[in-house]
Amino acid sequence: MNRQLKVLFIGTYVPKECGIATFTSDLLNSVSEKYNDVHCEVIALNDSSETYNYPEEVVFQIERDKLEDYYRAADYINKSDARIVCLQHEFGLFGGNAGDYIFALLSGINKPVISTMHTVIREPEPDYRASTEKLIRYSEKLVVMSQTAVDMLKDVYKAPEDKIEIIFHGVPDYPFNNCGKYKKMLNLKGSPLVLTFGLLSKNKGIESVLNALPDVVNQYPDLIYLVLGATHPMVKKTQGEVYRQYLKNKVSELGLENNVVFHDKFVEKEELCNYILASDMYVSPYLSREQIVSGALTYAMGMGKAIVSTPYWYAQEMLSDNRGLLVDFGDTDSFKKSLLYLIENPEECDNMRKKAYDFGRKMTWKNVGKEYNNVFLKALKNHSAYPRTPNRFNFLPNQLPEAKLDYLKLLTDDVGVMQHTNLGVPARHHGYSTDDMGRALVALTQLIDNQKKAEEFWRLITTYMSFLEHAQTNTGHFHNFMNYKREFLDEKGSEDTLGRAIYGLGHVVSCPYLSKNIRTLAHTLISKSRHEMKNVSYPRAKAYTMCGLYEILRAGIGADEFESVFNSSRDAVKPIDTLVDKDTFECIFTSHANFLVDLYEANHKEDWNWFEPTVTYSNAKLSESLLLAYNYTKNRTYREIGLATLDFLTEIQWKGDFFDIVGNQGWYSYKGEKPIFDQQPIEAGYLTQAYVSAYEIVREEKYLELAKYSFEYFLGRNRLQAPMYDYSTGAVCDGLNVDGMNSNQGAESVICFLMALSSLNKHTNKAFNTTLQSRLSNELDDGAMQKRKSLLSVNQVE
């Protein structure tokens, strides 16, 4: 509590022409000017078409309807040294239903939030009720500006009383005065001068005053009614100047051209105060009772004006005890009588002004700033004593789900697994891909731990094997895409396609529960690809190939194991197809590993522990392949680079309680900005596999814990707290987009889920019984990456 208090305000901000922007600026100044040890900064909200030259205290900007900006703002707040967040809440400030985009920000931070509520609705629609209840839940303190708002929060929304603070809307501190000095300064006429000010919209009810004026000006022809303010920007955007023109037409109809003046301008605070001080009376003819606060009415009271107002909630409370006159909504006759009463009873009028002014001393910005500062300190103390660290992921299960193949079977026909779906229904026009067949073989073979399961999966495995055998070209490469008419659509697939095929076939070869015939066929297809495998140049293709070959090498399976089956198969005996021995596979395997080492050495930097200048797709597979290379060769260079790059992926994606996967909207380049969306579940699946491999190789328990958390990405441990896995069907959504989940459920997503599940399944009990998160967080924060980097000079074989 002794160090400087840093407050981060969220709201619209000057020079934006908006009442809340002015309020935020005044509040910031009142807090920072009063206390030298308080430092204030601002996150400003804009519409998409707006660009402002903000003052230096604005450190971050949110585009109102851009959900991703709210997530980025949360990240900014978490990294900043701000200790308090002060939110200006008005539903229309934020995008989404009832302004619910703001909860993408609030749900992602763990700093005390003080919410100033500029609107509270007594009879809310469901969206507005839900939004208000969320705001109450995420706020340490709720600041409202009237007792009416306090009562509504408690009665309607059941807000805890100890969360609610009442602090009046602030006003500038001017001495009680007569109007002549300011009329002269502004060259204004009017005896009396009646004022209504604020952004113009239909809810202002100005026509009620206009209808009352003819009888008044008949008796007092020097009266001027000044309507000060520009049309509300949102009204102007959608409706233009329809309301202003309606009012002008009414002035003409009533013959009030000499008595009504429109100043169509947004005035800065100092000029606005001069206009208020120049006026004799202030009229607030709002048409809606549900007005919980009015800055205009507050300013008029604080400057000692005689006030006539409709009885909206705020006015009823503020103008009690004869601090102003209340007239019914749209009651022309009452407006006329009230104006005449004030003009004709100057002593009563002056008494009313003094009462309003005296009450307004409680509301000067100096006092308001002091009260906010007290609330900040109370909230900070309470937050420190009882830190609000709710488990955002308390809906997660305490055990792994069972491997459910219903959905994979739904996608699989007698050709193979269909690539894509339309909202969970197989989309046949997208056809099939070798990529999916290879990965599906990995998932299925990893799930087989006994002969019964091998028999259960036999049909799926033989179907996928049949597809790969058909997809292989004469050179040993593979076609990738096949349409629903069983026609291949390419001459050959990408190098990644080749690698993914080898990845799956290697797992088939090494699975002891499968028949020797199908394992021999897998070995044969890999052998046929030996020249293509040697010549791949893309890093991920090499990594996939290594993962497939590792399965054969680690199991010590040589060509001789399959020779008898191979030789008895008349169709398989072709010179090009002779089975390749283990030494050839080993040569390709180490060559690819050395390539990845060289790639890392060429691209990594002190603050960029990665193989390339950009983190793109299938990232963890690169790290895992080197870890597997170490496990086979015991070359420590492979191990250290594998761990260093895996730790780097953790560093840039682990948020302390969930993984924030690098999105594919532009990828993540060195010195660039990490894209948040679209996040692909394949990355979480590959991370899980890589962490499990790291744990099995180096036995550091943090990797097992990370594997659990990366797997739980599918179950809802993600930025959107959105479960992607459907327990009833076994389907998995295709990604996280800025506006929510991608509800399509393609083959890649469910296959990668099953791959991750099968990897983690081997360590289920240990993963779910350890409680390493706090230790994990500390380890990741205390320089683990530096430790890895210091070991990279070691290049020896154990």
CSV table of N, CA, C and O in Angstrom, one decimal, residues 10 102 156 240 253-254 284-287 296 305 320 328 448 462 468 478 519 561 619-620 639 670 704:
chain,number,residue,atom,x,y,z
A,10,ILE,N,-11.2,2.7,-17.8
A,10,ILE,CA,-11.8,2.2,-19.1
A,10,ILE,C,-13.1,2.9,-19.4
A,10,ILE,O,-14.0,2.9,-18.6
A,102,ILE,N,-17.7,-6.5,-23.1
A,102,ILE,CA,-16.8,-6.1,-22.1
A,102,ILE,C,-16.4,-7.2,-21.2
A,102,ILE,O,-15.3,-7.2,-20.5
A,156,VAL,N,-33.6,-5.6,-7.3
A,156,VAL,CA,-33.8,-6.2,-8.6
A,156,VAL,C,-32.7,-7.2,-8.9
A,156,VAL,O,-33.0,-8.3,-9.5
A,240,GLY,N,-29.9,10.9,-38.8
A,240,GLY,CA,-29.6,12.2,-39.3
A,240,GLY,C,-30.1,13.3,-38.3
A,240,GLY,O,-30.2,13.1,-37.1
A,253,GLU,N,-44.0,26.9,-36.3
A,253,GLU,CA,-45.4,26.8,-36.2
A,253,GLU,C,-45.9,27.6,-35.0
A,253,GLU,O,-47.0,28.2,-35.0
A,254,LEU,N,-45.2,27.7,-33.9
A,254,LEU,CA,-45.6,28.3,-32.7
A,254,LEU,C,-45.2,29.8,-32.7
A,254,LEU,O,-45.6,30.5,-31.7
A,284,SER,N,-35.1,20.5,-17.7
A,284,SER,CA,-34.7,19.1,-18.0
A,284,SER,C,-35.9,18.3,-18.3
A,284,SER,O,-36.5,17.6,-17.4
A,285,PRO,N,-36.4,18.3,-19.6
A,285,PRO,CA,-37.7,17.7,-19.9
A,285,PRO,C,-37.7,16.3,-20.4
A,285,PRO,O,-38.5,15.9,-21.2
A,286,TYR,N,-36.8,15.5,-19.9
A,286,TYR,CA,-36.7,14.1,-20.3
A,286,TYR,C,-38.0,13.4,-20.3
A,286,TYR,O,-38.9,13.6,-19.5
A,287,LEU,N,-38.2,12.5,-21.3
A,287,LEU,CA,-39.5,11.8,-21.5
A,287,LEU,C,-39.5,10.4,-20.7
A,287,LEU,O,-40.6,9.8,-20.6
A,296,ALA,N,-26.1,16.6,-16.8
A,296,ALA,CA,-26.5,18.0,-17.1
A,296,ALA,C,-27.3,18.5,-15.8
A,296,ALA,O,-27.0,19.7,-15.4
A,305,LYS,N,-28.5,26.7,-10.2
A,305,LYS,CA,-29.6,27.2,-11.1
A,305,LYS,C,-31.0,26.8,-10.6
A,305,LYS,O,-31.1,25.8,-9.9
A,320,SER,N,-35.4,16.9,-4.5
A,320,SER,CA,-36.3,16.8,-3.3
A,320,SER,C,-35.9,18.0,-2.3
A,320,SER,O,-34.9,18.6,-2.5
A,328,ASP,N,-45.0,16.7,-14.6
A,328,ASP,CA,-45.2,15.4,-15.2
A,328,ASP,C,-44.7,15.3,-16.6
A,328,ASP,O,-44.5,16.4,-17.3
A,448,ILE,N,-4.9,-48.6,-28.9
A,448,ILE,CA,-4.9,-50.1,-28.8
A,448,ILE,C,-3.9,-50.6,-27.8
A,448,ILE,O,-2.7,-50.4,-27.9
A,462,THR,N,-8.1,-50.9,-41.4
A,462,THR,CA,-8.0,-51.4,-42.7
A,462,THR,C,-8.6,-50.5,-43.8
A,462,THR,O,-8.0,-50.4,-44.9
A,468,LEU,N,-4.6,-45.3,-48.0
A,468,LEU,CA,-3.2,-44.9,-48.2
A,468,LEU,C,-2.5,-45.7,-49.3
A,468,LEU,O,-1.7,-45.2,-50.1
A,478,PHE,N,2.4,-39.5,-52.1
A,478,PHE,CA,0.9,-39.8,-51.9
A,478,PHE,C,0.1,-38.6,-52.5
A,478,PHE,O,0.4,-37.5,-52.4
A,519,ARG,N,0.8,-54.9,-40.8
A,519,ARG,CA,2.0,-54.2,-40.5
A,519,ARG,C,3.0,-54.4,-41.6
A,519,ARG,O,3.8,-53.4,-41.8
A,561,GLU,N,11.9,-59.0,-40.3
A,561,GLU,CA,10.7,-59.4,-39.5
A,561,GLU,C,9.5,-59.6,-40.4
A,561,GLU,O,8.6,-60.4,-40.1
A,619,ASN,N,3.1,-26.7,-34.7
A,619,ASN,CA,4.4,-26.2,-34.1
A,619,ASN,C,5.0,-27.2,-33.2
A,619,ASN,O,6.2,-27.5,-33.3
A,620,ALA,N,4.2,-27.8,-32.3
A,620,ALA,CA,4.8,-28.7,-31.3
A,620,ALA,C,5.4,-29.9,-31.9
A,620,ALA,O,6.2,-30.6,-31.3
A,639,ARG,N,18.0,-33.0,-27.6
A,639,ARG,CA,17.2,-32.9,-26.4
A,639,ARG,C,17.1,-31.4,-26.0
A,639,ARG,O,16.0,-30.9,-25.7
A,670,TYR,N,8.4,-12.9,-35.4
A,670,TYR,CA,9.3,-12.2,-34.5
A,670,TYR,C,9.1,-10.7,-34.5
A,670,TYR,O,9.1,-10.1,-35.6
A,704,LEU,N,4.1,-33.0,-17.6
A,704,LEU,CA,2.9,-33.8,-17.5
A,704,LEU,C,1.7,-32.9,-17.1
A,704,LEU,O,0.6,-33.0,-17.6
